[in-house]
């Protein structure tokens, strides 16, 4: 009798474990831009669910959120209200440095894309950032902490010396890329420059009189990672099978974006309810300076600069310090 009861209890425990193991929710956040196409593909084609099911996790549910800027997104990750986030490299660098060696340690999952972001102006007198005046205003997704804000600091340091890296910080204002584009194109209001993201930066350039005065590739002296994804060591360690499925899903999504830009463009249009023509979006994500890759590129330049100006206490010794081992075999920098 006792043996029968033991068998029943063991079966019940196994059933409960199976249910808890299979019923998992993953909360993923991204920001405004066309830098997260792998997520769009994953969402539409249910790639994470597919690869999780192949590994025995039959009931994975995914919720998606959109943030404007890294601060709120990183706070959501630390507070455990979001599991996976994505954005510009400085957002990862900041949280990696803040959590290094703690129970809440955060590292990168992978890069998503390498592509430039542009600073556009509607002022004829502004030929470069050297022409900016105290009365000018530059819209960025988030002052001081967004990848655009950090890149502007790097540009100022490059032009005026390291001590002047914050020269243009007082000119920046926080504004979402869609709102910043509206403000620039309206021609009224204080915002007359926008350090933006694709596709909004190209929408701005469609208007006569708007032109580019700064390209992030020029600041970095070459290509760099634009967007990447990161998570906590806690999430990765608690969900090893799910994390394995995530890496596989990201690899498949990256392959799909590379092979069928038109399909990826259509997914993005549907997700953000964009009115841009499919041909326009496809052209943007297929640009000559755009690469969809999981390999981090020039991430150490961001980290080294941020350490040199005191934004973080210490720079990593190598890019692999900031990323989990699953991408260490890639040719990153």
Short mmCIF file of C-alpha atoms in Angstrom, two decimals:
data_model
loop_
_atom_site.label_atom_id
_atom_site.label_comp_id
_atom_site.label_asym_id
_atom_site.label_seq_id
_atom_site.Cartn_x
_atom_site.Cartn_y
_atom_site.Cartn_z
CA UNK A 1 0.00 0.00 0.00
CA UNK A 2 2.75 2.41 1.01
CA UNK A 3 4.56 1.58 -2.20
CA UNK A 4 1.42 2.39 -4.20
CA UNK A 5 1.01 5.70 -2.38
CA UNK A 6 4.68 6.53 -3.00
CA UNK A 7 4.24 5.83 -6.67
CA UNK A 8 1.16 8.08 -6.78
CA UNK A 9 2.97 10.89 -4.95
CA UNK A 10 5.98 10.57 -7.26
CA UNK A 11 3.69 10.70 -10.28
CA UNK A 12 1.92 13.76 -8.92
CA UNK A 13 5.20 15.56 -8.24
CA UNK A 14 6.42 14.68 -11.71
CA UNK A 15 3.20 16.04 -13.20
CA UNK A 16 3.46 19.30 -11.26
CA UNK A 17 7.11 19.65 -12.27
CA UNK A 18 6.25 19.03 -15.91
CA UNK A 19 3.52 21.65 -15.82
CA UNK A 20 5.73 24.25 -14.14
CA UNK A 21 8.60 23.47 -16.50
CA UNK A 22 6.49 23.75 -19.62
CA UNK A 23 4.33 26.75 -18.71
CA UNK A 24 6.83 29.61 -18.97
CA UNK A 25 6.36 33.27 -19.79
CA UNK A 26 9.15 35.27 -21.41
CA UNK A 27 8.91 39.06 -21.32
CA UNK A 28 10.94 40.78 -24.04
CA UNK A 29 11.45 44.53 -24.51
CA UNK A 30 12.79 46.53 -27.44
CA UNK A 31 12.99 50.21 -28.36
CA UNK A 32 11.84 52.40 -31.26
CA UNK A 33 13.81 51.69 -34.43
CA UNK A 34 14.37 49.21 -37.19
CA UNK A 35 17.22 47.60 -35.27
CA UNK A 36 15.29 44.66 -33.84
CA UNK A 37 14.17 42.78 -36.94
CA UNK A 38 15.13 39.44 -35.42
CA UNK A 39 12.53 40.08 -32.74
CA UNK A 40 9.92 40.94 -35.37
CA UNK A 41 10.68 37.68 -37.17
CA UNK A 42 10.68 35.71 -33.93
CA UNK A 43 7.32 37.14 -32.98
CA UNK A 44 5.62 36.50 -36.32
CA UNK A 45 7.04 33.06 -36.95
CA UNK A 46 6.96 32.00 -33.28
CA UNK A 47 10.56 30.87 -33.46
CA UNK A 48 11.24 30.89 -29.74
CA UNK A 49 8.12 28.82 -29.14
CA UNK A 50 9.17 26.42 -31.90
CA UNK A 51 12.69 25.85 -30.62
CA UNK A 52 11.53 25.65 -27.02
CA UNK A 53 8.99 22.98 -27.97
CA UNK A 54 11.71 21.02 -29.76
CA UNK A 55 13.58 20.94 -26.44
CA UNK A 56 10.53 19.83 -24.47
CA UNK A 57 9.10 23.19 -23.34
CA UNK A 58 5.64 22.93 -24.82
CA UNK A 59 3.93 26.01 -23.39
CA UNK A 60 6.17 29.07 -23.70
CA UNK A 61 4.27 32.35 -23.80
CA UNK A 62 5.94 35.57 -24.94
CA UNK A 63 4.91 39.14 -24.19
CA UNK A 64 6.48 42.09 -26.00
CA UNK A 65 7.03 45.64 -24.75
CA UNK A 66 8.48 48.84 -26.26
CA UNK A 67 10.56 51.38 -24.31
CA UNK A 68 12.02 54.74 -25.30
CA UNK A 69 15.57 54.75 -23.99
CA UNK A 70 17.66 52.38 -21.89
CA UNK A 71 17.10 53.66 -18.34
CA UNK A 72 13.48 52.58 -17.90
CA UNK A 73 14.19 49.35 -19.75
CA UNK A 74 17.19 48.49 -17.59
CA UNK A 75 15.24 49.30 -14.42
CA UNK A 76 12.52 46.92 -15.60
CA UNK A 77 15.13 44.19 -16.09
CA UNK A 78 16.67 44.70 -12.66
CA UNK A 79 13.25 44.75 -10.98
CA UNK A 80 12.42 41.44 -12.72
CA UNK A 81 9.42 42.85 -14.59
CA UNK A 82 11.16 42.16 -17.94
CA UNK A 83 13.36 39.17 -18.80
CA UNK A 84 15.15 40.21 -22.00
CA UNK A 85 15.83 43.73 -23.26
CA UNK A 86 17.46 45.21 -26.34
CA UNK A 87 18.94 48.54 -27.33
CA UNK A 88 22.16 50.35 -28.07
CA UNK A 89 25.51 49.15 -26.72
CA UNK A 90 25.84 51.84 -23.98
CA UNK A 91 22.68 50.51 -22.34
CA UNK A 92 24.32 47.10 -22.00
CA UNK A 93 27.66 48.58 -20.92
CA UNK A 94 25.99 50.65 -18.20
CA UNK A 95 24.09 47.74 -16.68
CA UNK A 96 26.99 45.30 -17.05
CA UNK A 97 29.22 47.69 -15.11
CA UNK A 98 26.59 48.36 -12.45
CA UNK A 99 25.82 44.68 -11.80
CA UNK A 100 29.22 43.05 -12.34
CA UNK A 101 29.92 40.52 -9.60
CA UNK A 102 26.48 40.84 -8.00
CA UNK A 103 23.55 38.45 -7.77
CA UNK A 104 21.81 40.53 -10.45
CA UNK A 105 24.68 40.41 -12.93
CA UNK A 106 23.70 41.33 -16.49
CA UNK A 107 25.46 40.43 -19.75
CA UNK A 108 24.78 40.52 -23.46
CA UNK A 109 22.96 37.72 -25.24
CA UNK A 110 24.17 38.74 -28.70
CA UNK A 111 24.39 41.64 -31.09
CA UNK A 112 21.49 42.14 -33.51
CA UNK A 113 22.76 44.57 -36.12
CA UNK A 114 25.62 46.79 -37.22
CA UNK A 115 24.41 49.98 -38.89
CA UNK A 116 24.91 53.74 -38.53
CA UNK A 117 22.58 56.23 -36.94
CA UNK A 118 22.50 59.78 -38.27
CA UNK A 119 22.24 63.26 -36.83
CA UNK A 120 20.09 65.34 -39.17
CA UNK A 121 19.47 69.07 -39.14
CA UNK A 122 17.07 71.48 -40.78
CA UNK A 123 19.41 74.49 -40.27
CA UNK A 124 21.34 75.59 -43.36
CA UNK A 125 24.06 77.18 -41.22
CA UNK A 126 24.93 73.88 -39.48
CA UNK A 127 27.50 72.03 -41.56
CA UNK A 128 28.96 70.02 -38.67
CA UNK A 129 28.54 69.82 -34.91
CA UNK A 130 31.13 72.60 -34.63
CA UNK A 131 28.42 74.99 -35.87
CA UNK A 132 25.99 74.19 -33.05
CA UNK A 133 24.98 77.14 -30.83
CA UNK A 134 23.61 77.27 -27.30
CA UNK A 135 20.17 77.97 -28.76
CA UNK A 136 20.15 74.76 -30.81
CA UNK A 137 18.42 71.62 -29.56
CA UNK A 138 19.23 68.00 -30.43
CA UNK A 139 16.58 65.35 -29.90
CA UNK A 140 17.90 61.97 -28.70
CA UNK A 141 15.93 59.03 -27.30
CA UNK A 142 17.35 59.68 -23.82
CA UNK A 143 19.81 62.36 -22.70
CA UNK A 144 23.28 61.22 -21.59
CA UNK A 145 22.52 57.48 -21.61
CA UNK A 146 21.14 56.58 -25.05
CA UNK A 147 23.55 55.33 -27.71
CA UNK A 148 23.00 58.60 -29.60
CA UNK A 149 23.82 60.71 -26.55
CA UNK A 150 27.00 58.73 -25.86
CA UNK A 151 28.01 58.90 -29.53
CA UNK A 152 27.56 62.68 -29.42
CA UNK A 153 29.87 62.81 -26.40
CA UNK A 154 32.41 60.74 -28.31
CA UNK A 155 32.16 63.13 -31.26
CA UNK A 156 32.66 66.15 -29.01
CA UNK A 157 35.70 64.53 -27.36
CA UNK A 158 37.13 63.69 -30.77
CA UNK A 159 36.69 67.26 -32.02
CA UNK A 160 37.42 69.34 -28.90
CA UNK A 161 39.41 67.03 -26.62
CA UNK A 162 38.42 64.53 -23.94
CA UNK A 163 37.81 67.21 -21.31
CA UNK A 164 35.01 68.64 -23.48
CA UNK A 165 33.12 65.38 -24.04
CA UNK A 166 29.99 66.85 -22.43
CA UNK A 167 30.02 70.03 -24.51
CA UNK A 168 26.72 69.26 -26.23
CA UNK A 169 24.91 67.55 -23.36
CA UNK A 170 23.02 70.78 -22.47
CA UNK A 171 21.64 70.93 -26.03
CA UNK A 172 20.08 67.45 -25.92
CA UNK A 173 16.44 66.73 -25.12
CA UNK A 174 14.77 63.35 -24.62
CA UNK A 175 12.22 62.54 -27.31
CA UNK A 176 11.06 59.33 -28.97
CA UNK A 177 12.24 58.97 -32.59
CA UNK A 178 8.70 59.26 -34.02
CA UNK A 179 8.00 62.44 -32.04
CA UNK A 180 11.43 63.88 -32.83
CA UNK A 181 10.84 63.31 -36.54
CA UNK A 182 7.52 65.13 -36.38
CA UNK A 183 9.16 68.03 -34.52
CA UNK A 184 12.01 68.33 -37.02
CA UNK A 185 9.80 68.16 -40.09
CA UNK A 186 7.24 70.59 -38.66
CA UNK A 187 9.87 73.31 -38.74
CA UNK A 188 8.57 74.90 -35.56
CA UNK A 189 9.57 74.49 -31.96
CA UNK A 190 13.01 74.33 -30.42
CA UNK A 191 14.16 70.99 -31.80
CA UNK A 192 16.12 71.68 -34.99
CA UNK A 193 18.41 68.63 -34.94
CA UNK A 194 17.69 64.96 -34.39
CA UNK A 195 20.17 62.18 -33.64
CA UNK A 196 17.88 59.40 -34.68
CA UNK A 197 17.45 55.78 -35.76
CA UNK A 198 16.36 54.01 -38.94
CA UNK A 199 13.88 54.34 -40.55
CA UNK A 200 13.04 57.72 -39.01
CA UNK A 201 16.39 59.24 -39.97
CA UNK A 202 15.64 58.48 -43.63
CA UNK A 203 12.10 59.86 -43.39
CA UNK A 204 13.66 63.10 -42.19
CA UNK A 205 16.03 63.21 -45.15
CA UNK A 206 13.12 62.92 -47.58
CA UNK A 207 12.20 66.51 -46.77
CA UNK A 208 14.08 69.15 -48.80
CA UNK A 209 16.46 71.15 -46.63
CA UNK A 210 17.10 68.38 -44.11
CA UNK A 211 20.56 66.85 -44.30
CA UNK A 212 22.99 64.73 -42.30
CA UNK A 213 25.77 66.41 -40.33
CA UNK A 214 27.03 63.42 -38.34
CA UNK A 215 27.25 59.69 -39.04
CA UNK A 216 28.02 57.35 -36.13
CA UNK A 217 30.35 55.26 -38.31
CA UNK A 218 32.54 58.36 -38.71
CA UNK A 219 32.62 58.87 -34.95
CA UNK A 220 33.67 55.25 -34.40
CA UNK A 221 36.09 55.20 -37.37
CA UNK A 222 34.20 52.27 -38.86
CA UNK A 223 31.20 49.97 -38.42
CA UNK A 224 29.80 49.27 -34.96
CA UNK A 225 27.01 47.32 -33.34
CA UNK A 226 23.86 49.40 -33.31
CA UNK A 227 21.53 47.09 -31.39
CA UNK A 228 22.07 44.13 -29.08
CA UNK A 229 20.10 42.08 -26.57
CA UNK A 230 20.93 41.42 -22.92
CA UNK A 231 19.54 39.66 -19.86
CA UNK A 232 20.38 38.74 -16.29
CA UNK A 233 22.53 35.80 -15.24
CA UNK A 234 19.60 34.92 -12.99
CA UNK A 235 17.26 34.42 -15.96
CA UNK A 236 19.85 32.44 -17.93
CA UNK A 237 20.74 30.15 -15.02
CA UNK A 238 17.12 29.59 -14.01
CA UNK A 239 16.07 28.73 -17.57
CA UNK A 240 18.95 26.88 -19.28
CA UNK A 241 16.76 25.02 -21.78
CA UNK A 242 14.77 28.12 -22.64
CA UNK A 243 17.99 30.12 -23.05
CA UNK A 244 19.33 27.49 -25.43
CA UNK A 245 16.11 27.79 -27.44
CA UNK A 246 16.49 31.59 -27.46
CA UNK A 247 19.98 31.43 -28.97
CA UNK A 248 18.79 29.00 -31.65
CA UNK A 249 15.76 31.20 -32.39
CA UNK A 250 17.98 34.27 -32.73
CA UNK A 251 20.26 32.43 -35.14
CA UNK A 252 17.33 31.35 -37.30
CA UNK A 253 15.78 34.82 -37.19
CA UNK A 254 19.09 36.39 -38.26
CA UNK A 255 19.30 33.97 -41.18
CA UNK A 256 15.74 34.83 -42.23
CA UNK A 257 16.45 38.57 -42.13
CA UNK A 258 19.61 38.05 -44.21
CA UNK A 259 17.91 35.89 -46.82
CA UNK A 260 14.55 37.65 -47.12
CA UNK A 261 14.74 41.36 -46.30
CA UNK A 262 11.35 41.97 -47.88
CA UNK A 263 9.65 39.52 -45.52
CA UNK A 264 11.40 41.03 -42.50
CA UNK A 265 10.38 44.50 -43.67
CA UNK A 266 6.74 43.44 -43.93
CA UNK A 267 6.82 42.08 -40.38
CA UNK A 268 8.23 45.37 -39.07
CA UNK A 269 5.59 47.41 -40.91
CA UNK A 270 2.82 45.28 -39.46
CA UNK A 271 4.20 45.36 -35.92
CA UNK A 272 4.66 49.13 -35.71
CA UNK A 273 1.69 49.92 -37.96
CA UNK A 274 3.96 51.97 -40.22
CA UNK A 275 2.61 53.73 -43.30
CA UNK A 276 5.96 53.54 -45.05
CA UNK A 277 5.91 51.63 -48.37
CA UNK A 278 7.30 48.10 -48.27
CA UNK A 279 9.88 49.03 -50.91
CA UNK A 280 11.17 51.91 -48.77
CA UNK A 281 11.53 49.79 -45.64
CA UNK A 282 13.17 46.97 -47.59
CA UNK A 283 15.68 49.44 -49.03
CA UNK A 284 16.51 50.82 -45.57
CA UNK A 285 17.24 47.43 -44.03
CA UNK A 286 19.24 46.43 -47.11
CA UNK A 287 21.47 49.52 -47.12
CA UNK A 288 25.19 49.22 -47.95
CA UNK A 289 26.21 49.98 -44.34
CA UNK A 290 23.66 47.62 -42.75
CA UNK A 291 24.55 44.14 -41.51
CA UNK A 292 22.33 41.79 -39.52
CA UNK A 293 24.71 39.85 -37.30
CA UNK A 294 24.91 38.38 -33.82
CA UNK A 295 28.64 39.18 -33.61
CA UNK A 296 29.37 42.25 -31.44
CA UNK A 297 31.34 44.90 -33.33
CA UNK A 298 33.39 47.71 -31.79
CA UNK A 299 31.55 47.35 -28.48
CA UNK A 300 34.83 47.89 -26.65
CA UNK A 301 35.11 51.40 -28.10
CA UNK A 302 31.89 52.37 -26.38
CA UNK A 303 32.93 50.72 -23.12
CA UNK A 304 36.44 52.20 -23.11
CA UNK A 305 35.12 55.70 -23.76
CA UNK A 306 32.47 55.42 -21.06
CA UNK A 307 35.11 54.31 -18.56
CA UNK A 308 37.47 57.11 -19.58
CA UNK A 309 34.89 59.80 -18.81
CA UNK A 310 33.62 58.18 -15.62
CA UNK A 311 30.25 56.96 -16.91
CA UNK A 312 31.26 53.50 -15.66
CA UNK A 313 33.89 52.69 -13.03
CA UNK A 314 35.94 50.25 -15.04
CA UNK A 315 36.06 49.08 -18.66
CA UNK A 316 35.88 45.37 -19.47
CA UNK A 317 39.16 43.78 -20.50
CA UNK A 318 37.56 42.29 -23.62
CA UNK A 319 34.16 42.23 -25.32
CA UNK A 320 33.56 38.66 -24.07
CA UNK A 321 33.45 39.98 -20.50
CA UNK A 322 30.16 41.70 -21.39
CA UNK A 323 28.52 38.77 -23.21
CA UNK A 324 27.44 35.29 -22.15
CA UNK A 325 29.53 32.36 -23.50
CA UNK A 326 27.03 31.27 -26.16
CA UNK A 327 28.40 33.91 -28.58
CA UNK A 328 32.07 33.76 -27.62
CA UNK A 329 32.89 31.74 -30.72
CA UNK A 330 31.84 34.66 -32.95
CA UNK A 331 34.34 37.09 -34.39
CA UNK A 332 33.46 39.99 -32.10
CA UNK A 333 35.21 43.17 -31.05
#
